[in-house]
Structure formats: C-alpha cells, structure tokens
Coordinates of C-alpha atoms in Angstrom, one line a residue:
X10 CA -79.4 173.7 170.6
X11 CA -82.8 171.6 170.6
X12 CA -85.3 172.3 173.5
X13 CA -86.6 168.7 172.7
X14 CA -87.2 166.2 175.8
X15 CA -84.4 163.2 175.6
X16 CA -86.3 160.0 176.0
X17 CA -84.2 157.8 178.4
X18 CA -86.2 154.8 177.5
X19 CA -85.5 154.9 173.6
X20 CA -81.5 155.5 174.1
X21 CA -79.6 152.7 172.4
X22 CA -76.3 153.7 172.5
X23 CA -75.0 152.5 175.9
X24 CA -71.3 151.4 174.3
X25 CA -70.6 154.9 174.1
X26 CA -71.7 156.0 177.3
X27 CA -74.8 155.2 179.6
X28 CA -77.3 157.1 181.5
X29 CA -75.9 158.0 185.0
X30 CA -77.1 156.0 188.1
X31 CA -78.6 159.0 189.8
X32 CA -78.9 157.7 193.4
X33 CA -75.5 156.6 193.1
X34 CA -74.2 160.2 191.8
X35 CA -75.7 162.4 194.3
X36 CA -74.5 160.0 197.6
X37 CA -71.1 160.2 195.5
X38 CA -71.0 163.6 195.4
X39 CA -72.1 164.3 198.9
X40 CA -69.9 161.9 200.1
X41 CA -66.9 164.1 198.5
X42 CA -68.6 167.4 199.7
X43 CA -67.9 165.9 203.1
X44 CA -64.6 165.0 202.5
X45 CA -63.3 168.1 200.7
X46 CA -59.8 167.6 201.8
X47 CA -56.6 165.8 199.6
X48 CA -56.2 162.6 200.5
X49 CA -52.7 162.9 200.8
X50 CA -52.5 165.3 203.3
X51 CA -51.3 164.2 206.6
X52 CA -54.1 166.7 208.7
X53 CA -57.5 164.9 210.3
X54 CA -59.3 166.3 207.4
X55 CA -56.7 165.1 204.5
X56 CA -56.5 161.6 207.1
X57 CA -60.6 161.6 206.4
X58 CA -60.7 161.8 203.3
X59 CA -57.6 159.0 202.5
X60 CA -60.2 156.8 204.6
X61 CA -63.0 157.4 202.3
X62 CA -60.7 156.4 199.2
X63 CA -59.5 153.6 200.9
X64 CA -62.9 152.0 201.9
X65 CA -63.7 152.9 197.8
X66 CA -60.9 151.0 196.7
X67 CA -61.8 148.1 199.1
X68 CA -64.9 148.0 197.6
X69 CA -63.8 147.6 193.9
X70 CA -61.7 145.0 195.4
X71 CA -63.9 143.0 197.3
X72 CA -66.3 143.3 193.3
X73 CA -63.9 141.9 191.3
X74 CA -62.7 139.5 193.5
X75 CA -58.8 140.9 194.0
X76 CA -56.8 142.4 196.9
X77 CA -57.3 145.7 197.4
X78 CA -53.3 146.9 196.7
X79 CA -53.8 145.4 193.0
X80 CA -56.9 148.0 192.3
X81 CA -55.6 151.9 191.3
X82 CA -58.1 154.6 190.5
X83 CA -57.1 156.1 186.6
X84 CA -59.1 158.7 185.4
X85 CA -60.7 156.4 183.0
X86 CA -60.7 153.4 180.8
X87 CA -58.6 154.8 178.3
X88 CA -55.4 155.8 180.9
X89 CA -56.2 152.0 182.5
X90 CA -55.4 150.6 178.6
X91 CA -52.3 153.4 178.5
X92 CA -50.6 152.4 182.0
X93 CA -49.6 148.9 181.1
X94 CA -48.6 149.8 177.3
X95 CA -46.6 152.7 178.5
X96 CA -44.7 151.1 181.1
X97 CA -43.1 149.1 178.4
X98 CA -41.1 152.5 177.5
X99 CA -39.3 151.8 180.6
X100 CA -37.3 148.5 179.1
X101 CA -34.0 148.8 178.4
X102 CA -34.7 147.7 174.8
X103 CA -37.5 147.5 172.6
X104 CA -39.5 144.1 171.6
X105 CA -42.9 143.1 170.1
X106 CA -47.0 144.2 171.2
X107 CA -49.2 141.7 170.2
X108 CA -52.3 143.8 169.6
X109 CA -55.6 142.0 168.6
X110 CA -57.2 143.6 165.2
X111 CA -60.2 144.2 166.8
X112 CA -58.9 147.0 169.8
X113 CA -60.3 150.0 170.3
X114 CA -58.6 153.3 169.3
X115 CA -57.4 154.0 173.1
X116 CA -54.9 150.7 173.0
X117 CA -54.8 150.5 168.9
X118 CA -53.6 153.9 168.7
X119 CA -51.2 154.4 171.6
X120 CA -49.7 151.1 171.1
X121 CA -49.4 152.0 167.5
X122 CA -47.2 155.1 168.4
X123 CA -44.9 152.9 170.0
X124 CA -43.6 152.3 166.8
X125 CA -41.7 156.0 166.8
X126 CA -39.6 154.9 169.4
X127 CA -38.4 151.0 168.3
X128 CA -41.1 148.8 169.3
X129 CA -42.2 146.3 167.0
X130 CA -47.0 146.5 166.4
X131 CA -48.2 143.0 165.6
X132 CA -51.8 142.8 164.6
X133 CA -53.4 139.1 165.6
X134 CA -55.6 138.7 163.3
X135 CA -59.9 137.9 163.9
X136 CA -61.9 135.1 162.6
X137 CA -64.7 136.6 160.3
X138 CA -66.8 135.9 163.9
X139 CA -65.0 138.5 165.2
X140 CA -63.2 136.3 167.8
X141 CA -59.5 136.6 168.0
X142 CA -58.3 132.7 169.1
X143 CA -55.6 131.4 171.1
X144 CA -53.7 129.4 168.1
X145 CA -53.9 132.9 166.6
X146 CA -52.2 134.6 169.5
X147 CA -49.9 131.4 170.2
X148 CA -48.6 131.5 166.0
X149 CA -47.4 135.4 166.9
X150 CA -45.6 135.2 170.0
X151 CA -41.7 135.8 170.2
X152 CA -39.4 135.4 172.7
X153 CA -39.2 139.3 172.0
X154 CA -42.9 139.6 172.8
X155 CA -43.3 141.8 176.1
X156 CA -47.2 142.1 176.1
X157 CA -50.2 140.9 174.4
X158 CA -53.5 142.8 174.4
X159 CA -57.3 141.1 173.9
X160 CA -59.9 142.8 174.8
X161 CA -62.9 140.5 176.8
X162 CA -65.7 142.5 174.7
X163 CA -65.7 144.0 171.3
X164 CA -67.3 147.6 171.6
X165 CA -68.8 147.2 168.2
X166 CA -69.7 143.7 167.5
X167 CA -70.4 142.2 171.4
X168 CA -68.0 139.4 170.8
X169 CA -66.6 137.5 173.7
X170 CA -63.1 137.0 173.6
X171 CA -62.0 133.6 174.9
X172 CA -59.5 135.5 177.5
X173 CA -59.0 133.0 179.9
X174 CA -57.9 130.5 176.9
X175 CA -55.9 133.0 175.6
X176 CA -54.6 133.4 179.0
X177 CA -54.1 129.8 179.4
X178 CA -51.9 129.5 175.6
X179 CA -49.8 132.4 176.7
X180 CA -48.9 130.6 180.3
X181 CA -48.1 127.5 178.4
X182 CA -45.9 128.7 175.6
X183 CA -44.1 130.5 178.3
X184 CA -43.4 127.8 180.5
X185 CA -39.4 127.9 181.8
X186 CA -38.7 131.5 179.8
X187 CA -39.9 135.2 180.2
X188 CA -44.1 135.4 180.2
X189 CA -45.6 138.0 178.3
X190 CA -47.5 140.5 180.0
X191 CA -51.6 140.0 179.3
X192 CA -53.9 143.3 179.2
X193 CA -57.6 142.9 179.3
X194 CA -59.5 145.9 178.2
X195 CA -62.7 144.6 180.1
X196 CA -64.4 148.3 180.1
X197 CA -67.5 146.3 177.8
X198 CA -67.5 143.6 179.6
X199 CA -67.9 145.0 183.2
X200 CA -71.8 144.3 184.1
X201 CA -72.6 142.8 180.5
X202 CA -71.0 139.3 181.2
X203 CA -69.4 137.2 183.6
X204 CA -66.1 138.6 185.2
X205 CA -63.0 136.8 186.5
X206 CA -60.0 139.1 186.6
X207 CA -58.4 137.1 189.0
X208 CA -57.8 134.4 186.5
X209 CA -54.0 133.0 186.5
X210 CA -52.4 134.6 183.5
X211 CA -54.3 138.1 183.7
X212 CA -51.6 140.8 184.8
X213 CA -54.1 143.9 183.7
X214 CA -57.3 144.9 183.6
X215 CA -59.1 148.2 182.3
X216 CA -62.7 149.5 183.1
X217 CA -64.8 152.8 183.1
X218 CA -67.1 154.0 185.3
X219 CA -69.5 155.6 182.0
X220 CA -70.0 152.3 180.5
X221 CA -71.6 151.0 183.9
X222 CA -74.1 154.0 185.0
X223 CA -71.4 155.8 186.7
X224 CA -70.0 159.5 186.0
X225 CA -67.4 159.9 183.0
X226 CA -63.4 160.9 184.2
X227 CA -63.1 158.0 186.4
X228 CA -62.1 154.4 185.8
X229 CA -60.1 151.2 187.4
X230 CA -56.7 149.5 186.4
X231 CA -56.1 146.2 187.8
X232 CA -52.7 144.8 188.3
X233 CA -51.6 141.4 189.4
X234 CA -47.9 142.4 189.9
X235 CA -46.1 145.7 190.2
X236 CA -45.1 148.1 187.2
X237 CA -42.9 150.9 186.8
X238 CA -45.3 154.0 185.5
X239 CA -44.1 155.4 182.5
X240 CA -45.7 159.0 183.3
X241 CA -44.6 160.3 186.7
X242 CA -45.3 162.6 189.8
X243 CA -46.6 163.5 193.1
X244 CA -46.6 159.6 193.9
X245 CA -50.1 159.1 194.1
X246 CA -51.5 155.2 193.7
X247 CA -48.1 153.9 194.2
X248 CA -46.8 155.9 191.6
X249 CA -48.8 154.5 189.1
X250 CA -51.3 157.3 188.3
X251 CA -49.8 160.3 189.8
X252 CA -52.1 163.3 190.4
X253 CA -54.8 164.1 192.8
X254 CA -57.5 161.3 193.4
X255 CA -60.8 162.1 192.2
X256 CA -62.4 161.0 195.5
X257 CA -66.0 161.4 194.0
X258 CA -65.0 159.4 191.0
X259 CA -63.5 156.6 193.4
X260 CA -66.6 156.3 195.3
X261 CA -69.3 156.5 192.3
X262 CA -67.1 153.9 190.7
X263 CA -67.1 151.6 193.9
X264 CA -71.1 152.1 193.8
X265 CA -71.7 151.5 190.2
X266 CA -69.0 148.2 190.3
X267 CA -70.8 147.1 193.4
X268 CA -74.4 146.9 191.8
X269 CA -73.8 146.2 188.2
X270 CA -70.7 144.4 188.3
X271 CA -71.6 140.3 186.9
X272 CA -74.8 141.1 187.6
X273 CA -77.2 138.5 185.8
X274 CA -78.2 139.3 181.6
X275 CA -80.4 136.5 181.0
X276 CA -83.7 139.3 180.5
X277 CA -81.5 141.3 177.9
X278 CA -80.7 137.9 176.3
X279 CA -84.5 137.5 175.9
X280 CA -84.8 141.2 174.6
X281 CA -81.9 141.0 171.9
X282 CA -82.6 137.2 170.4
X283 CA -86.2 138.6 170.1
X284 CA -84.7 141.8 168.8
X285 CA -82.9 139.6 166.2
X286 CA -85.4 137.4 165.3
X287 CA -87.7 140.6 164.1
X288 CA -84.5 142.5 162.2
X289 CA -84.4 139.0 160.0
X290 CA -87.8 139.6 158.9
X291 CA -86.9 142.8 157.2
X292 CA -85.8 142.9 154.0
X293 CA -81.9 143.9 153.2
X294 CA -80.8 143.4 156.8
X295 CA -77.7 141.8 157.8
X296 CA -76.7 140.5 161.4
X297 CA -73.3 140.9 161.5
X298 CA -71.5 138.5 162.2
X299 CA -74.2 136.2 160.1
X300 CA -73.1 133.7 163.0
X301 CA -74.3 135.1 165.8
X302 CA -78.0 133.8 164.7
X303 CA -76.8 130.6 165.6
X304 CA -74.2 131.1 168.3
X305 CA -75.1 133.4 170.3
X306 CA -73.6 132.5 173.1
X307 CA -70.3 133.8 172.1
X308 CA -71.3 137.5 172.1
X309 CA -72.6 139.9 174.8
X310 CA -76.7 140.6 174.1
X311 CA -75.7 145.0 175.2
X312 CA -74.3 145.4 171.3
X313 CA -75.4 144.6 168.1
X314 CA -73.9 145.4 164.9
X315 CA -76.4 145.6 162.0
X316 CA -76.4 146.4 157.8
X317 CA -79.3 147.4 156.3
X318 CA -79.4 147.2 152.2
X319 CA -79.2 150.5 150.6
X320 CA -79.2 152.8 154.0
X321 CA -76.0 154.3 154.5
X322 CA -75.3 153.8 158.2
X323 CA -75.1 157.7 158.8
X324 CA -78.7 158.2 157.3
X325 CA -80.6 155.2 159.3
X326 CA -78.7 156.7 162.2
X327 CA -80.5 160.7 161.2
X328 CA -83.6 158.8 160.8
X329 CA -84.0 157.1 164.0
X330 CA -82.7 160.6 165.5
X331 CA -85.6 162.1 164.4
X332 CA -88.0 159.8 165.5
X333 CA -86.7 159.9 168.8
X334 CA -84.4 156.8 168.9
X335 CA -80.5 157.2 169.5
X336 CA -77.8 154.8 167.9
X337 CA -74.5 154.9 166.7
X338 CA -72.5 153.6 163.5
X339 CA -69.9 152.4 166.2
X340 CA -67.4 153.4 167.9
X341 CA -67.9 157.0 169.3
X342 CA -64.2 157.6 169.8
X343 CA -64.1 157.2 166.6
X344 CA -67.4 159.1 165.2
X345 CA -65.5 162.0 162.9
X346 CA -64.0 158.4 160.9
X347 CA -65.2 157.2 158.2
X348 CA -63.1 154.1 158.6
X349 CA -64.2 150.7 160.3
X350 CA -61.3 149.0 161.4
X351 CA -62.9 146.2 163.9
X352 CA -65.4 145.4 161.0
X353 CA -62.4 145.6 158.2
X354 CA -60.4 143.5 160.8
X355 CA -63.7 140.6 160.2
X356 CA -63.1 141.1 156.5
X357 CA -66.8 142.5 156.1
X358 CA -67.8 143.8 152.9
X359 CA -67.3 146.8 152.4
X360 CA -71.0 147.6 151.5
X361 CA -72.1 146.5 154.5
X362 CA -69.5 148.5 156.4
X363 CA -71.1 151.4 155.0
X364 CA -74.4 150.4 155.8
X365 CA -74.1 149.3 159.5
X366 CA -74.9 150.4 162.4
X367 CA -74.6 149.8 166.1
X368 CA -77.1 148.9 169.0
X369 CA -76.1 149.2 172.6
X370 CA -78.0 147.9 175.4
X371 CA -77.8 148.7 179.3
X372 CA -79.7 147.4 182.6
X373 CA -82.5 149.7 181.9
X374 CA -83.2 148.1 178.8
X375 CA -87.2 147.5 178.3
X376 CA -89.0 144.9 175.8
X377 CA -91.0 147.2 175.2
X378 CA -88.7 150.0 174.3
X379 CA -86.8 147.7 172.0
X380 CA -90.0 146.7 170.0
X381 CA -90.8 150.5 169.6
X382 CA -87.0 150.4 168.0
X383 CA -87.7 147.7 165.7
X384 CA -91.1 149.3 164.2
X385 CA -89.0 152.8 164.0
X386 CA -86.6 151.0 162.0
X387 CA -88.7 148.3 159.7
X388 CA -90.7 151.7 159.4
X389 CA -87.2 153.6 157.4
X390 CA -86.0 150.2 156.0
X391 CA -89.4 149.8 154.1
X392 CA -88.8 153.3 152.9
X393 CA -85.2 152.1 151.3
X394 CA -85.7 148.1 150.5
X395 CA -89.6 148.3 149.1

C-alpha cells in the first residue's frame, strides 16, 4: 500500500468509475440510517421506508422522462444488461441475439453463454468509426431474431450509437410480424450526452450509478413493457430483481440521475477538441478513430482512445501513474486481458492496439487539469518518439 495523496483533479479514468458526489452520499446514507427498516415489511417502519423507495424511484422516473412502474432498482449496470438477455431463457424455444461487436464484456459475455443452451450469437459488425449502423443491424435480422443489443456509448472509443435510427429500422422491418426486443446499454451515456429512453422502439435500458458520481452496487433497468425474470425470488421489483432493495443505493442513484442526468457538455467539448488538437502535435500519436478529428460530433468528449508510437499502452499508463496522472488502456472489466475486442471489432491495427490508451472525462473535468495531462504525456512521448 502507498501513503501517497490521490489527486482528484488529475484522475482521467471516469469510464471505469468516477469520484463519488459526496454531498449526495452522506444525505443518501442518512436518509437510509433513518429508514433502517425492509421495505417490504407491512409495519409503520417497513411502510416508511417503502415510501422512501418509492419517492426514489419517482425521481429516476420523472429524470429520464418515463413512468415510474417502468423504472426497477438492479444492483448495477451489469444485472440491468443481464435482466433483458436472461429473460430470453424463458422462451419456449431458442432463436437469434443480435449483439453489436463493440459491447461490453457484461452483455458480450453473458449473451455469449447463451450459446450452451441453443441460442443462436450474431455479431453486427462496426464501421472502422466505431459506429454500428442501422443497414448493418437491418442485413442481420431473422424472423428468429428475439433481441438486438447497441449500446448508446462505447466505453472505449466515446462513439455515439445512432440508437434511435437503429430503433426506427428495427420498428420498420417488423412491421405486421413479431418485433424484436431493443436493449440500450446507456450506462456511458447517462450525463455525457443527450438522453431519450422514452423513444418508440426502446424496450430496455441499462445505467449505473458509479459512472455518474454515485456509489458502486446500485444501478437502473428501464422497461417499456413487462418481462418474465429469468432469476427468481422474494418478489421484489415486480419480480424482476428479487432480493432486498438497497434503499441507499436507490436514493443516491435518484440524486446523482437528478443532477447529472442530460446535463449540458458543451465546456468538456471545449476541453477535449483542445485536448486533441495538442495530442496531434506530438509525434507518433494516433486519434483513434483518425475520424473523430473531423467528426466529432458523433462521439461523447468523457472518452478518448489514443496510440502513441512505440509506447506500449501498459508503460504510458506506469508512466503517467507515476507522475500523478491516472488512465486506463480501456475497459477495466477487462484490465487482466490482453485482448481489445471493441478496437479489434474497428479493425485497428494491431500495433496501435498495443499502444493505446484510454482517457475518461467527468463533470469535474478542468482545462487546466487536462493541459497538465498533455505536458505529462508529450513529456513520456518525447522520451519514446525523439
């Protein structure tokens, strides 16, 4: 263990997880300290606390712009991706799960291991943009095809999915025959872009608390219509996530929704095309995509992916560690791999697979922290690309 002082201000790894609200978490937590009792109990105390989880769930409601008996309280972003995927277990037969290539591990994986029990894994595949289109979600479908999965934001790259398009081609194809089911893993989009969940054609949402400011082992699923939980219980959230509610968790995430939720990124815009413009200066570094210099518009400014020539991605990521500066090489889920499927999926070299790395933004985000990045890194590039 390291008795060194974390600097807040030069943390640049929000995809993974963010630093916690702390206003938020303490009237959280005494808000639960007040109401100790289960929510499901029938007693004034139990009848107390159902309130306060109520009121929470209102709230998350009245954010994303839904009714309140579509929002269910999961204990995170990765149970809100496995709710809708696992409820497909309860067909009578097996079919097809569109997956796009560029998912992360918590749908990739557990849709993957659908396979041991019939299903059929399709992988849509992603322009070299890292943007998964309609026509190539449209060219897949089946009539077999029970549920597609596009996530709104890539948790590597920042590209913004055209979801409500994709929404859109599956609506259409399905017209007078069985519609697909459409899950949105929205946990990197929620308070990085513009939100509509409520969009005609969206039957599932995902988000996390973590990502947002919020504490870890809580998160949201959205459903437009009913399902039949795989997993089963005491009953709890309409039988869709049985167990106990984590009334803390359902209050911080209400909180953290409430005040980060769509809220405006024009400033961290500013920061990360100024961020880009400085990384082109340097010598052996690659934006990648290569297109995001031009159209930026189609990815979130909280993530960056960058390759710099002849620095393995593990070593620029040591170096900035010990000059104070914290990044990843991408997913942390996926940390102990040395594979990079997203990047892989966006057919990048493989050099500059090796050599990239990841920088995550949040609300906290300075100018000023950013530019004492950028001369931390030009400082280790010039070191490696003289």
């Amino acid at each position: 263990m390291t008795n060194q002082i974390v600097n807040k201000n030069h943390y640049f790894d929000w995809a993974a997880t963010s630093p916690v609200d702390e206003d938020i978490l303490r009237d959280s937590l005494e808000c639960s300290i007040q109401n100790w009792a289960n929510p499901s109990s029938v007693h004034l105390a139990g009848k107390k606390a159902k309130e306060t989880l109520d009121k929470a769930r209102e709230s998350v409601a009245k954010t994303l712009n839904v009714k309140a008996q579509n929002i269910f309280f999961t204990s995170g972003g990765t149970e809100s991706n496995h709710i809708p995927i696992l409820s497909q277990l309860n067909k009578p037969s097996t079919g097809t799960i569109l997956i796009s290539s560029i998912e992360h591990p918590a749908i990739r994986e557990q849709a993957q291991a659908l396979t041991k029990c019939g299903w059929k894994i399709v992988s849509i595949p992603s322009k070299k943009d890292g943007i998964i289109t309609p026509e190539a979600v449209e060219q897949l479908l089946t009539n077999d095809t029970m549920l597609v999965c596009v996530m709104a934001v890539n948790n590597e790259t920042g590209s913004i999915q055209p979801i409500y398009q994709i929404a859109d081609t599956i609506t259409k194809w399905a017209e007078g025959k069985r519609k697909p089911k459409f899950h949105v893993d929205c946990v990197q989009a929620a308070g990085k872009i513009q939100l509509n969940i409520n969009y005609k054609g969206i039957d599932s949402a995902s988000f996390s608390a973590h990502k947002i400011c919020g504490p870890r082992g809580i998160g949201v699923l959205y459903l437009e219509n009913p399902i039949e939980a795989f997993l089963r219980g005491g009953g709890q959230e309409k039988g869709i996530r049985s167990g106990t509610e984590n009334l803390f968790g359902a209050v911080a995430i209400s909180k953290v929704l409430e005040k980060y939720y769509n809220k405006d990124n024009s400033t961290q815009k500013e920061i990360t095309n100024e961020f880009i413009n400085n990384l082109q200066t340097l010598k052996g570094c690659t934006i990648i995509p290569p297109t995001r210099v031009e159209k930026s518009e189609l990815f979130s400014p909280y993530v960056l992916q960058v390759a710099f020539n002849n620095i393995p991605g593990n070593v620029m990521l040591r170096a900035l560690d010990s000059k104070g500066f914290y990044i990843s090489t991408g997913s942390a889920c996926s940390s102990t791999k040395n594979s990079r499927p997203v990047l892989e999926a966006m057919h990048v070299d493989s050099k500059l697979r090796e050599t990239s790395v990841r920088f995550s933004f949040g609300p906290t985000t300075t100018k000023e922290a950013v530019s004492e990045l950028f001369e931390a890194v030009k400082e280790i590039n010039n070191t490696f690309n003289k």
